[in-house]
Coordinates of C-alpha atoms in Angstrom, one line a residue:
Chain A
X514 CA 9.1 19.8 -9.3
X515 CA 9.2 22.7 -11.2
X516 CA 5.8 24.8 -11.0
X517 CA 4.7 27.3 -13.6
X518 CA 3.5 30.1 -13.1
X519 CA 0.1 30.0 -12.5
X520 CA 1.0 26.8 -10.3
X521 CA 2.6 29.4 -8.1
X522 CA 0.3 31.2 -8.0
X523 CA -2.6 28.2 -7.0
X524 CA 0.1 27.6 -4.1
X525 CA -0.1 30.0 -1.8
X526 CA -2.8 32.4 -3.6
X527 CA -5.4 30.2 -4.2
X528 CA -8.7 29.5 -1.7
X529 CA -8.1 27.4 1.3
X530 CA -8.5 24.0 -0.6
X531 CA -7.0 25.0 -4.1
X532 CA -3.1 26.0 -1.6
X533 CA -3.9 22.5 0.4
X534 CA -4.5 20.8 -3.2
X535 CA -1.6 22.1 -4.1
X536 CA -0.1 21.8 -1.8
X537 CA -0.8 17.2 -1.6
X538 CA 0.4 17.2 -5.2
X539 CA 3.6 19.3 -4.7
X540 CA 4.5 17.1 -2.0
X541 CA 3.8 13.9 -3.8
X542 CA 6.0 15.0 -6.7
X543 CA 8.3 15.2 -4.6
X544 CA 7.7 11.9 -3.3
X545 CA 8.2 10.1 -5.9
X546 CA 10.3 11.9 -8.1
X547 CA 8.1 14.1 -10.7
X548 CA 9.5 16.7 -12.5
X549 CA 6.7 18.6 -13.3
X550 CA 2.6 18.8 -13.1
X551 CA 0.3 17.5 -16.3
X552 CA -3.1 18.3 -16.9
X553 CA -5.9 16.6 -16.6
X554 CA -9.3 15.7 -18.2
X555 CA -11.1 14.1 -16.1
X556 CA -10.7 12.7 -12.4
X557 CA -12.6 10.6 -9.6
X558 CA -13.1 9.8 -6.0
X559 CA -13.6 7.9 -4.2
X560 CA -15.0 7.8 -0.6
X561 CA -18.1 8.6 -0.7
X562 CA -19.6 6.4 2.2
X563 CA -19.6 6.8 5.6
X564 CA -18.1 2.9 6.3
X565 CA -14.8 4.6 4.2
X566 CA -14.9 8.0 5.0
X567 CA -14.5 7.6 8.5
X568 CA -15.5 11.1 10.6
X569 CA -13.5 12.5 9.7
X570 CA -13.4 11.7 6.2
X571 CA -16.5 13.9 6.2
X572 CA -15.9 17.2 9.1
X573 CA -12.5 17.2 6.1
X574 CA -14.8 17.1 2.5
X575 CA -17.2 19.6 5.1
X576 CA -14.3 22.1 5.9
X577 CA -12.9 21.5 2.0
X578 CA -16.2 21.6 -0.3
X579 CA -16.1 25.4 1.1
X580 CA -14.1 27.6 -0.4
X581 CA -13.0 24.4 -3.2
X582 CA -14.8 23.7 -6.7
X583 CA -13.1 21.4 -9.7
X584 CA -12.1 22.3 -12.7
X585 CA -12.6 18.6 -14.3
X586 CA -15.2 16.4 -15.3
X587 CA -15.0 15.4 -11.7
X588 CA -17.2 11.6 -10.3
X589 CA -17.6 10.1 -7.4
X590 CA -17.6 6.2 -5.1
X591 CA -20.5 5.0 -4.5
X592 CA -22.8 5.9 -1.4
X593 CA -22.9 3.9 1.1
X594 CA -26.8 2.8 0.8
X595 CA -29.7 3.4 -2.3
X596 CA -31.5 7.1 -1.0
X597 CA -35.0 5.0 -2.1
X598 CA -34.5 2.7 -0.5
X599 CA -33.1 2.7 3.0
X600 CA -35.8 2.3 4.9
X601 CA -37.5 -0.6 3.5
X602 CA -33.8 -2.3 3.9
X603 CA -33.8 -1.2 7.8
X604 CA -30.3 1.4 7.6
X605 CA -30.4 3.3 10.4
X606 CA -31.1 7.4 9.9
X607 CA -28.2 8.0 11.7
X608 CA -26.5 6.6 9.0
X609 CA -28.1 9.0 6.0
X610 CA -27.6 11.5 8.2
X611 CA -23.8 11.9 7.3
X612 CA -24.7 9.5 4.3
X613 CA -26.3 13.1 3.2
X614 CA -23.2 15.7 4.8
X615 CA -20.9 13.7 2.1
X616 CA -23.7 14.4 -0.7
X617 CA -24.1 17.6 -0.5
X618 CA -20.5 18.7 0.4
X619 CA -19.5 16.7 -3.2
X620 CA -22.2 18.3 -4.8
X621 CA -20.7 21.7 -3.4
X622 CA -17.9 20.8 -5.3
X623 CA -19.6 20.8 -8.8
X624 CA -18.4 16.9 -9.2
X625 CA -21.1 14.9 -10.9
X626 CA -22.9 12.3 -8.6
X627 CA -23.1 9.6 -10.5
X628 CA -21.5 7.9 -7.3
X629 CA -20.7 5.0 -9.2
X630 CA -17.3 2.6 -9.2
X631 CA -18.1 1.6 -13.5
X632 CA -17.1 5.9 -14.5
X633 CA -16.3 4.3 -17.5
X634 CA -19.1 2.4 -18.4
X635 CA -21.7 5.1 -17.8
X636 CA -19.9 7.9 -19.8
X637 CA -16.8 8.9 -18.1
X638 CA -14.8 7.3 -20.7
X639 CA -11.5 8.9 -21.5
X640 CA -9.0 7.6 -24.4
X641 CA -6.0 6.2 -25.6
X642 CA -3.9 8.9 -23.8
X643 CA -5.8 10.9 -21.7
X644 CA -4.3 12.0 -18.4
X645 CA -7.0 11.1 -16.0
X646 CA -6.4 11.2 -12.1
X647 CA -8.6 8.8 -10.6
X648 CA -9.1 7.4 -7.9
X649 CA -10.9 3.3 -6.9
X650 CA -8.1 0.6 -8.0
X651 CA -10.7 -1.0 -10.5
X652 CA -11.4 1.7 -12.3
X653 CA -7.9 3.1 -12.2
X654 CA -6.6 -0.2 -13.6
X655 CA -9.7 -0.8 -16.5
X656 CA -8.4 3.1 -17.4
X657 CA -5.2 2.3 -17.9
X658 CA -5.6 -1.1 -19.8
X659 CA -7.9 -1.6 -20.9
X660 CA -8.8 2.0 -22.4
X661 CA -5.7 3.1 -22.8
X662 CA -5.6 6.1 -20.2
X663 CA -3.0 7.6 -18.1
X664 CA -3.6 7.5 -14.5
X665 CA -1.6 6.2 -11.5
X666 CA -3.8 4.6 -8.6
X667 CA -4.9 7.5 -6.9
X668 CA -6.4 8.0 -3.5
X669 CA -9.0 9.7 -2.6
X670 CA -7.9 12.3 -1.4
X671 CA -5.1 12.9 -3.6
X672 CA -7.8 12.7 -6.6
X673 CA -9.5 15.2 -5.5
X674 CA -6.7 17.2 -4.5
X675 CA -6.4 16.5 -8.7
X676 CA -9.7 17.5 -9.4
X677 CA -9.5 21.2 -8.1
X678 CA -6.1 22.1 -9.8
X679 CA -6.9 19.8 -13.2
X680 CA -3.4 18.6 -12.4
X681 CA -2.0 15.7 -11.7
X682 CA 2.3 15.0 -10.8
X683 CA 3.7 13.5 -13.6
X684 CA 5.0 10.2 -12.8
X685 CA 3.7 6.0 -11.9
X686 CA 2.3 5.5 -14.4
X687 CA 1.2 8.5 -16.8
X688 CA 4.9 7.7 -17.7
X689 CA 5.9 4.8 -21.1
X690 CA 8.7 2.9 -19.5
X691 CA 5.9 2.1 -16.1
X692 CA 3.3 0.5 -18.0
X693 CA 6.1 -1.8 -19.7
X694 CA 5.0 -5.5 -18.8
X695 CA 7.5 -7.1 -16.2
X696 CA 5.7 -11.0 -15.5
X697 CA 4.2 -13.2 -18.9
X698 CA 1.5 -15.6 -17.8
X699 CA 0.0 -18.3 -20.9
X700 CA -3.4 -19.0 -20.7
X701 CA -4.3 -22.3 -22.2
X702 CA -7.7 -23.4 -19.3
X703 CA -10.3 -22.0 -20.7
X704 CA -11.2 -18.0 -19.1
X705 CA -14.8 -16.7 -19.5
X706 CA -17.5 -15.1 -16.1
X707 CA -16.4 -15.8 -13.1
X708 CA -13.2 -16.9 -14.3
X709 CA -12.4 -14.6 -14.8
X710 CA -12.5 -13.3 -10.7
X711 CA -10.5 -16.4 -9.7
X712 CA -7.6 -15.1 -12.8
X713 CA -7.4 -12.2 -11.3
X714 CA -6.3 -12.9 -7.1
X715 CA -4.3 -15.3 -9.0
X716 CA -2.6 -13.6 -10.5
X717 CA -2.7 -10.2 -8.3
X718 CA -1.4 -11.8 -6.1
X719 CA 2.1 -13.2 -7.6
X720 CA 2.6 -9.9 -9.7
X721 CA 2.1 -7.3 -6.3
X722 CA 3.0 -4.0 -8.1
X723 CA 3.8 -5.4 -11.4
X724 CA 1.9 -4.8 -15.2
X725 CA 1.1 -9.1 -16.5
X726 CA 0.5 -9.5 -19.5
X727 CA -1.4 -12.7 -20.4
X728 CA -2.2 -14.0 -23.7
X729 CA -4.5 -17.7 -25.1
X730 CA -7.6 -15.6 -24.6
X731 CA -10.3 -13.2 -25.2
X732 CA -13.2 -11.2 -23.0
X733 CA -16.1 -9.0 -23.1
X734 CA -15.9 -5.3 -21.6
X735 CA -17.3 -7.1 -18.5
X736 CA -15.2 -9.3 -18.8
X737 CA -11.9 -7.4 -18.3
X738 CA -13.8 -4.9 -15.7
X739 CA -14.0 -8.4 -12.7
X740 CA -10.8 -9.3 -14.4
X741 CA -9.4 -5.7 -13.2
X742 CA -11.0 -5.4 -9.9
X743 CA -8.8 -8.9 -8.9
X744 CA -6.5 -8.4 -10.2
X745 CA -6.5 -4.4 -8.5
X746 CA -8.2 -6.5 -5.0
X747 CA -5.3 -8.7 -4.8
X748 CA -2.7 -7.0 -5.6
X749 CA -1.6 -3.5 -5.6
X750 CA -1.4 -3.2 -9.9
X751 CA -2.9 -0.6 -12.1
X752 CA -2.2 -1.9 -14.7
X753 CA -2.2 -4.9 -16.9
X754 CA -2.0 -6.4 -20.9
X755 CA -3.9 -9.1 -23.0
X756 CA -2.1 -10.1 -25.8
X757 CA -4.4 -8.6 -29.0
X758 CA -6.7 -7.4 -27.0
X759 CA -6.2 -4.4 -25.0
X760 CA -4.8 -1.0 -26.5
X761 CA -1.1 -0.9 -25.9
X762 CA -0.6 -5.2 -25.9
X763 CA 2.2 -4.6 -28.1
X764 CA 4.2 -1.6 -26.6
X765 CA 4.3 -4.0 -23.9
X766 CA 7.9 -5.3 -24.8
X767 CA 8.0 -8.9 -22.9
X768 CA 10.8 -9.9 -25.3
X769 CA 12.9 -10.3 -22.3
X770 CA 10.5 -12.0 -19.6
X771 CA 10.2 -15.6 -19.3
X772 CA 6.0 -16.9 -19.4
X773 CA 4.4 -18.6 -16.0
X774 CA 2.1 -20.8 -16.9
X775 CA -1.5 -20.2 -15.5
X776 CA -3.1 -24.4 -14.3
X777 CA -6.4 -25.1 -14.0
X778 CA -4.5 -25.7 -9.9
X779 CA -4.0 -22.0 -9.9
X780 CA -7.4 -20.5 -10.5
X781 CA -9.3 -23.8 -7.9
X782 CA -6.4 -22.7 -4.8
X783 CA -7.4 -19.0 -6.0
X784 CA -10.4 -19.6 -4.8
X785 CA -9.5 -21.9 -2.4
X786 CA -8.1 -18.6 0.4
X787 CA -11.3 -16.8 -1.0
X788 CA -14.0 -18.8 0.0
X789 CA -16.1 -21.2 2.4
X790 CA -17.9 -23.7 2.6
X791 CA -21.0 -22.2 4.4
X792 CA -24.8 -22.1 3.2
X793 CA -25.0 -18.7 2.0
X794 CA -28.0 -16.2 3.3
X795 CA -27.7 -13.8 0.3
X796 CA -26.4 -13.5 -3.0
X797 CA -23.7 -10.2 -3.8
X798 CA -24.3 -9.0 -7.6
X799 CA -22.3 -5.8 -8.6
X800 CA -18.5 -5.6 -7.7
X801 CA -17.5 -3.3 -9.5
X802 CA -21.4 -2.8 -10.4
X803 CA -22.8 -4.1 -13.3
X804 CA -23.5 -3.2 -16.6
X805 CA -26.7 -2.7 -18.1
X806 CA -26.3 -5.8 -20.4
X807 CA -25.2 -7.5 -16.9
X808 CA -29.1 -6.9 -15.9
X809 CA -29.8 -7.6 -18.4
X810 CA -28.3 -11.3 -18.0
X811 CA -29.0 -11.1 -14.4
X812 CA -32.1 -10.6 -15.1
X813 CA -32.7 -13.8 -17.6
X814 CA -30.5 -16.5 -15.3
X815 CA -32.9 -15.5 -12.3
X816 CA -35.7 -15.8 -14.0
X817 CA -34.9 -19.7 -15.0
X818 CA -33.7 -20.7 -11.2
X819 CA -35.4 -18.4 -9.3
X820 CA -33.2 -19.1 -6.0
X821 CA -34.4 -19.3 -2.5
X822 CA -32.1 -16.5 -0.8
X823 CA -32.5 -13.1 -1.4
X824 CA -30.2 -12.3 -4.1
X825 CA -28.5 -8.3 -3.7
X826 CA -28.1 -6.3 -7.1
X827 CA -25.9 -3.3 -7.5
X828 CA -25.5 -0.8 -10.0
X829 CA -24.9 2.8 -11.0
X830 CA -28.0 4.9 -11.2
X831 CA -27.3 5.3 -15.2
X832 CA -26.9 1.6 -16.0
X833 CA -30.5 0.6 -14.5
X834 CA -32.2 3.9 -16.8
X835 CA -31.1 1.9 -20.1
X836 CA -31.8 -1.9 -18.8
X837 CA -34.7 -0.5 -16.7
X838 CA -36.8 -3.7 -18.2
X839 CA -34.0 -5.9 -16.0
X840 CA -34.5 -4.5 -13.4
X841 CA -38.2 -5.2 -12.8
X842 CA -37.8 -8.5 -13.7
X843 CA -35.9 -8.7 -10.8
X844 CA -38.2 -6.9 -8.6
X845 CA -40.6 -8.7 -9.2
X846 CA -39.3 -12.2 -8.7
X847 CA -38.6 -10.9 -4.3
X848 CA -35.2 -9.0 -4.8
X849 CA -33.3 -6.3 -5.0
X850 CA -32.0 -4.1 -7.1
X851 CA -30.1 -1.1 -5.4
X852 CA -28.5 1.8 -7.2
X853 CA -25.6 4.6 -6.1
X854 CA -24.3 2.1 -3.9
X855 CA -22.4 -1.2 -3.8
X856 CA -21.9 -5.3 -2.8
X857 CA -19.2 -4.2 0.0
X858 CA -19.2 0.2 0.9
X859 CA -23.0 -0.9 1.9
X860 CA -24.3 -2.1 4.6
X861 CA -24.5 -6.0 3.5
X862 CA -24.3 -6.8 7.3
X863 CA -27.9 -6.4 8.4
X864 CA -28.6 -8.4 5.5
X865 CA -27.4 -11.4 6.2
X866 CA -23.8 -13.8 7.7
X867 CA -22.4 -15.8 5.1
X868 CA -22.9 -14.1 1.0
X869 CA -22.6 -15.8 -1.9
X870 CA -20.4 -14.0 -4.8
X871 CA -19.3 -14.5 -8.4
X872 CA -16.9 -11.1 -7.5
X873 CA -13.0 -12.0 -6.9
X874 CA -13.2 -8.4 -5.4
X875 CA -16.0 -9.0 -3.3
X876 CA -14.3 -11.7 -2.1
X877 CA -11.7 -9.9 -0.6
X878 CA -14.2 -6.8 0.5
X879 CA -16.4 -9.1 2.0
X880 CA -15.1 -10.0 5.0
X881 CA -13.1 -7.0 6.1
X882 CA -16.1 -4.3 4.8
X883 CA -18.8 -6.3 6.1
X884 CA -17.9 -9.1 8.2
X885 CA -18.8 -11.7 5.9
X886 CA -17.9 -15.3 5.5
X887 CA -18.0 -15.0 1.4
X888 CA -19.0 -18.4 -0.9
X889 CA -17.1 -17.8 -4.7
X890 CA -18.6 -19.3 -7.2
X891 CA -19.9 -19.0 -10.6
X892 CA -22.8 -16.9 -10.6
X893 CA -25.1 -19.9 -12.2
X894 CA -23.5 -22.9 -9.8
X895 CA -24.8 -20.6 -6.7
X896 CA -28.1 -20.6 -8.5
X897 CA -27.7 -24.3 -9.1
X898 CA -26.5 -25.6 -6.5
X899 CA -28.9 -22.7 -4.3
X900 CA -31.5 -22.6 -5.4
Chain B
X1356 CA 23.2 11.8 17.9
X1357 CA 21.3 13.9 14.5
X1358 CA 19.6 11.6 11.8
X1359 CA 19.5 13.0 8.2
X1360 CA 16.1 11.8 6.1
X1361 CA 14.1 13.9 3.3
X1362 CA 11.7 16.6 4.3
X1363 CA 8.1 15.3 3.5
X1364 CA 5.9 18.5 5.3
X1365 CA 7.8 21.0 7.0
X1366 CA 8.3 22.3 10.8
X1367 CA 9.4 21.4 14.1
X1368 CA 9.0 19.9 16.9
X1369 CA 10.0 18.3 20.1
X1370 CA 8.6 14.7 22.1
X1371 CA 8.8 11.3 23.2
X1372 CA 8.8 8.6 20.7
X1373 CA 6.7 6.4 19.9
X1374 CA 8.2 3.3 17.4
X1375 CA 5.8 1.3 15.5
X1376 CA 8.3 -1.7 14.2
X1377 CA 5.2 -3.1 11.1
X1378 CA 3.7 -0.3 9.3
X1379 CA 0.2 1.0 10.6
X1380 CA -3.0 1.4 9.0
X1381 CA -5.0 4.6 9.7
X1382 CA -8.1 3.2 8.9
X1383 CA -9.4 0.6 11.3
X1384 CA -6.3 0.8 13.1
X1385 CA -5.9 3.7 15.0
X1386 CA -8.8 4.9 17.2
X1387 CA -9.9 8.2 15.0
X1388 CA -11.7 10.5 18.4
X1389 CA -9.1 9.2 20.3
X1390 CA -5.9 8.5 18.2
X1391 CA -5.0 5.4 20.7
X1392 CA -3.5 1.8 18.0
X1393 CA -6.5 -0.6 17.8
X1394 CA -4.2 -3.0 15.4
X1395 CA -4.6 -6.6 17.4
X1396 CA -1.5 -7.1 15.5
X1397 CA 0.4 -3.9 16.0
X1398 CA 3.2 -3.8 18.6
X1399 CA 2.2 -0.5 20.0
X1400 CA -1.3 -1.6 20.4
X1401 CA -2.8 0.7 23.7
X1402 CA -1.0 3.2 23.0
X1403 CA -1.2 7.1 22.3
X1404 CA -0.8 9.4 19.6
X1405 CA -1.1 12.5 20.8
X1406 CA 1.9 14.3 20.4
X1407 CA 3.9 11.3 20.1
X1408 CA 7.1 11.5 17.3
X1409 CA 5.5 8.6 15.6
X1410 CA 7.9 6.8 13.6
X1411 CA 7.1 3.4 11.3
X1412 CA 8.4 1.8 8.0
X1413 CA 5.5 3.5 6.8
X1414 CA 1.4 3.4 6.4
X1415 CA -0.2 0.6 4.7
X1416 CA -4.4 -0.5 3.6
X1417 CA -7.1 2.2 2.7
X1418 CA -6.3 5.3 1.5
X1419 CA -9.0 7.3 3.6
X1420 CA -6.3 7.0 6.3
X1421 CA -5.2 10.6 5.0
X1422 CA -8.6 12.0 6.8
X1423 CA -8.4 9.6 10.2
X1424 CA -4.6 12.1 10.6
X1425 CA -6.5 15.2 9.8
X1426 CA -9.5 13.9 12.3
X1427 CA -6.8 12.8 14.7
X1428 CA -5.4 16.9 15.0
X1429 CA -8.7 18.5 14.7
X1430 CA -9.5 17.1 17.8
X1431 CA -6.1 17.7 19.0
X1432 CA -4.7 14.3 19.6
X1433 CA -2.3 14.3 15.9
X1434 CA 1.4 12.9 16.9
X1435 CA 3.7 15.9 16.5
X1436 CA 6.0 14.6 13.4
X1437 CA 6.3 11.6 12.1
X1438 CA 9.2 10.0 10.9
X1439 CA 9.1 7.2 8.3
X1440 CA 11.1 4.9 6.5
X1441 CA 9.4 4.8 3.1
X1442 CA 6.4 7.5 3.2
X1443 CA 4.2 6.8 0.5
X1444 CA 0.6 8.8 -0.5
X1445 CA -1.3 8.0 2.7
X1446 CA 1.0 9.7 5.2
X1447 CA 1.7 12.0 2.6
X1448 CA -1.4 13.7 2.3
X1449 CA -1.8 12.9 6.2
X1450 CA 0.7 14.9 7.0
X1451 CA 0.0 18.0 4.6
X1452 CA -4.0 17.4 4.8
X1453 CA -3.1 17.7 8.7
X1454 CA -0.3 20.4 9.7
X1455 CA 2.0 17.7 10.9
X1456 CA 6.0 17.6 10.5
X1457 CA 7.2 14.5 8.0
X1458 CA 10.6 12.9 7.6
X1459 CA 11.5 10.1 5.4
X1460 CA 14.5 8.3 4.8
X1461 CA 15.2 7.4 8.1
X1462 CA 16.8 4.4 9.1
X1463 CA 14.2 3.6 11.6
X1464 CA 14.6 0.8 12.7
X1465 CA 16.8 3.0 15.0
X1466 CA 14.4 4.2 16.8
X1467 CA 13.5 2.8 21.0
X1468 CA 9.8 4.1 22.1
X1469 CA 10.8 6.2 24.8
X1470 CA 13.9 7.4 23.0
X1471 CA 13.3 11.5 23.5
X1472 CA 13.3 13.3 20.0
X1473 CA 14.3 16.9 18.5
X1474 CA 12.1 17.1 14.6
X1475 CA 13.2 19.5 12.1
X1476 CA 11.6 19.0 9.3
X1477 CA 12.7 21.9 7.9
X1478 CA 15.8 20.5 7.8
X1479 CA 15.2 16.9 7.1
X1480 CA 17.5 15.9 10.3
X1481 CA 15.9 13.9 13.6
X1482 CA 18.0 14.2 16.3
X1483 CA 17.5 12.2 19.8
X1484 CA 19.9 14.1 22.2
X1485 CA 19.9 10.8 24.5
X1486 CA 21.0 8.7 21.8
X1487 CA 24.9 8.9 20.8
X1488 CA 27.0 8.0 17.5
X1489 CA 29.6 5.3 18.4
X1490 CA 31.8 4.2 15.2
X1491 CA 33.4 0.5 15.4
X1492 CA 35.0 -1.9 12.5
X1493 CA 34.0 -5.7 12.4
X1494 CA 35.8 -8.0 10.6
X1495 CA 36.2 -10.7 9.4
X1496 CA 39.3 -13.5 8.7
X1497 CA 38.8 -15.7 5.6
X1498 CA 40.9 -18.4 5.4
X1499 CA 39.9 -21.4 3.2
X1500 CA 36.5 -19.8 3.4
X1501 CA 36.2 -19.9 6.6
X1502 CA 35.8 -17.0 9.2
X1503 CA 37.0 -16.4 11.4
X1504 CA 34.4 -15.7 14.9
X1505 CA 36.1 -14.6 18.5
X1506 CA 34.3 -14.9 21.9
X1507 CA 34.2 -12.3 23.7
X1508 CA 35.7 -12.1 27.1
X1509 CA 33.3 -11.2 30.4
X1510 CA 36.0 -8.0 30.8
X1511 CA 35.2 -5.8 27.8
X1512 CA 32.2 -3.1 28.1
X1513 CA 30.0 -4.8 26.0
X1514 CA 28.0 -7.7 24.3
X1515 CA 30.3 -9.8 26.5
X1516 CA 29.7 -13.4 26.0
X1517 CA 29.0 -13.3 22.6
X1518 CA 30.4 -14.1 19.3
X1519 CA 31.9 -11.3 16.4
X1520 CA 33.7 -10.8 14.3
X1521 CA 37.3 -8.2 15.3
X1522 CA 36.5 -5.7 16.4
X1523 CA 36.9 -2.2 18.6
X1524 CA 35.9 1.3 18.4
X1525 CA 38.0 3.5 15.9
X1526 CA 40.0 6.0 17.7
X1527 CA 39.2 10.1 17.1
X1528 CA 38.2 10.1 13.1
X1529 CA 40.7 7.8 12.2
X1530 CA 40.5 5.7 8.7
X1531 CA 38.3 2.9 10.0
X1532 CA 41.4 0.2 7.2
X1533 CA 43.6 1.6 9.9
X1534 CA 41.5 1.1 13.3
X1535 CA 40.7 -3.1 11.6
X1536 CA 44.8 -3.7 11.1
X1537 CA 45.6 -2.1 14.4
X1538 CA 42.3 -4.3 16.7
X1539 CA 43.8 -7.3 14.0
X1540 CA 46.7 -7.2 14.7
X1541 CA 46.3 -6.6 18.7
X1542 CA 43.2 -9.6 19.8
X1543 CA 44.4 -12.4 16.7
X1544 CA 48.3 -11.9 17.0
X1545 CA 48.1 -11.9 13.4
X1546 CA 50.1 -9.7 10.9
X1547 CA 50.9 -9.6 6.9
X1548 CA 47.0 -9.5 6.4
X1549 CA 45.5 -8.4 3.0
X1550 CA 42.2 -6.6 2.3
X1551 CA 39.4 -8.5 -0.2
X1552 CA 36.7 -6.6 1.0
X1553 CA 35.5 -3.1 3.0
X1554 CA 31.8 -2.8 3.1
X1555 CA 28.7 0.1 3.5
X1556 CA 27.9 0.8 7.2
X1557 CA 25.7 -0.2 8.7
X1558 CA 24.0 1.2 11.7
X1559 CA 22.7 -0.9 14.2
X1560 CA 21.1 0.5 18.3
X1561 CA 21.9 -0.9 21.4
X1562 CA 21.4 0.6 25.1
X1563 CA 21.2 4.6 24.1
X1564 CA 24.2 4.1 21.5
X1565 CA 24.2 3.6 17.5
X1566 CA 27.2 1.7 16.5
X1567 CA 28.1 2.5 13.1
X1568 CA 30.2 -0.8 12.0
X1569 CA 32.6 0.4 9.3
X1570 CA 32.9 -3.6 7.6
X1571 CA 35.6 -5.3 6.2
X1572 CA 37.3 -8.5 5.4
X1573 CA 41.0 -10.1 4.9
X1574 CA 42.7 -13.0 3.8
X1575 CA 44.1 -14.1 6.9
X1576 CA 48.2 -15.6 6.0
X1577 CA 48.8 -19.1 8.6
X1578 CA 50.4 -19.0 11.0
X1579 CA 48.2 -19.1 14.5
X1580 CA 45.7 -17.3 16.1
X1581 CA 47.0 -16.1 19.5
X1582 CA 43.6 -15.0 22.2
X1583 CA 44.4 -11.2 24.0
X1584 CA 42.1 -10.6 26.9
X1585 CA 39.5 -9.5 25.7
X1586 CA 38.6 -13.0 24.2
X1587 CA 38.0 -16.5 25.0
X1588 CA 37.7 -18.7 22.3
X1589 CA 38.0 -18.9 18.4
X1590 CA 36.1 -20.2 15.8
X1591 CA 37.2 -21.1 11.6
X1592 CA 33.1 -21.5 10.6
X1593 CA 31.8 -22.1 7.0
X1594 CA 29.9 -17.8 6.9
X1595 CA 26.8 -20.0 6.0
X1596 CA 27.0 -20.8 10.0
X1597 CA 27.2 -17.3 11.4
X1598 CA 23.1 -16.2 11.6
X1599 CA 22.9 -18.9 13.7
X1600 CA 25.6 -18.4 16.5
X1601 CA 24.7 -16.2 19.7
X1602 CA 27.0 -13.8 18.1
X1603 CA 26.6 -9.8 18.7
X1604 CA 23.4 -7.6 16.6
X1605 CA 24.8 -7.5 13.3
X1606 CA 27.4 -10.2 13.3
X1607 CA 25.3 -11.8 9.6
X1608 CA 24.2 -8.2 8.0
X1609 CA 28.1 -7.0 8.1
X1610 CA 29.5 -10.2 6.9
X1611 CA 26.6 -9.8 3.6
X1612 CA 28.4 -5.9 3.7
X1613 CA 30.8 -7.5 2.8
X1614 CA 30.0 -9.3 -0.2
X1615 CA 28.2 -7.1 -2.0

C-alpha cells in the first residue's frame, strides 16, 4: 500500500497508540489488497460492554487510551447496563466497575458517550458518498444501504484504529464495484413490521457475504433498520438495495442476475429456525435500540394490552429524551426503559430464561450472549397471546 | 521442507505446531487467562496455545477476539507464531496488537500437531525441518471413458494394498512428464500413450513426508495391461467411482486437477 509522508510519519513517530493504529490499518490494507488509506469523516466503535469486550479488551483499551485521541467524530456502541438502574436490577457491582473502566477509556480518547447501536438515529448521520469506518454490523449495513455512506464491516479494534488515524484502507465497500447486487429477490408477499426481521434472517442466510437487491415492497426507516440488523446478523452482509427506495438501487447492476422469489413459507421457516414454543418470562424490545417513534408506538401498545410479563425496552439516551412522555408511560405500566445498553449486551440472563422479541437480530444473539430461549414473533401478536 | 507464504506481521519464532483443522473463535473459544482451547467443537480442545506455532484455516466469530490474543500475550501465554490459510480481520489485528508473527496463504492442512516449525514471518516462509518433500507423478490412463487404477502390492514402500493411479517418484530434477511415461511403461507395459492433460501439482501429507503430486491424464492405446511387481490388480473404473475406492490419499483430487 502507498502511504503519504504524513502517514509514514505517524507510523514511525506517532504516539504508541497512533503507531499501533497505523500498523493495524496498513496490515489490513495489505491483507485485503487496498491501494492506499482514504480520509474518513467519522467512526463508530463496537466493544463497550463487559460482556463483549472481556478482561483482555478492557486491559487493551486502558493502555491504548493513555496515548490515543480520536481525530474524527466518533461514537460508540451500547454498554452493558443503564448506569442509573444497575443496583435496582441486580447487576453485580464488579460488572459496574469494569463498565466504568471502559467508559473512562473511551472518554479519555474523545469518543462521544452515545452508547448507542443506532448512531444514525441520534445525529451521527453520514451523507451519501462519505467514507466512514463503522463497526456494529447493523449500523454498517444501515450506513451503506440506507444512507449511501461507505464503510466496511469494521471490527471494534479496526474502527478504533481508523478513528485515531482519521483514515481507513481503501477496499471492499469503499469501492463502487463491491456495492453492486449479487442476488435479486422478488418479494410478492406483504412485508411490514416484524416480518422485515424474518425477511432479513432468510436472505442473510442465503447471500452470506453478498449484496442482496430486493423489489416489491417499501418500508419506513425504522423497518429498514430492523431488516438490516437481521440481515447482517444472519449473514456477513454489509450492503443491500431496495428498488425505488434506497439511494444506490439504480447503480446495483442487476441485469445478469435471475431473481429468487420470496414466499410465505420462507418467512415462516426463518421464524421456526430461531423461535421456540416456550412461554416467555419477559419481552425484550430494542435490538437495535428503539427510536423515539418506536418508543411512542410501544407505549401505545403496552397501554392497550397490559401484558403481565415484564417488558424490557432498550433505547438510546437521546431517543428517550425525545420521547420522554412515552418512556414515562411505559414505566408507569410497570415495565422498564433502559438507556446506554441494548437487548443482547445487557444482563438479560439475570431477568429471564425465555425472552420474547420481534427482533431477528435479538433472536440470533440472545441464546449465545444471554443464554436465553427465544420466542420470535410480532409484538402485537405476542401481547395478544400472552397478555 | 520450506513452505512459502505471505507476511502479515513480521518476526521469527520456533516451536511445536498446534494444528487446528477448523476455524477458531478467540472470543469464547479460547480461555483468555490461560490460552487453553475451550470450544467444545474444536478438535484441539484442551490444548494450550502458549509458545506453540498455531496453524489454522482462519479465525471466526466476534472481532473482539483480537483483544483475546493481546491479553494472552500480556499474560505470556500467547502462541509464538501463527500460520493461517487466510488471515482475516480478527487474526490480522490480533497479531498486530499482540505482536505475534503471522504468515498466511499457507497450506495449513499439511501441518500436524507436534511438528517442529521455524516461522520466519519477516521473509514469509515456514520451515518444517523434520518433514521432507518428495515429488511424485500420478497418472490416469483413459480408455472409453474409464480410467485405469492399480492396487499396490505388499512389496512397495508406501500405501500397500491401496488403489492408485500409475505413480512413482521423480528421479533427481527430471521433468515430471518423463517420469510419468517411464512409470506407465514399467507398471503397465503400455507404450504409445498420448497426453490429454497435466494438472497443477497438489500437496498431500503422509507421515513425515509431504508429497508433491504431479497429476497427468493420458489416452491409453488398445492392448493388454501387464503389471510389474509393484501392483497386484487393476481395474478400469468410471471416474465417478474414484472417491469411493480404498485409495492412496488425494487420488480423486489428483484426477480432478487434470480436468481443471
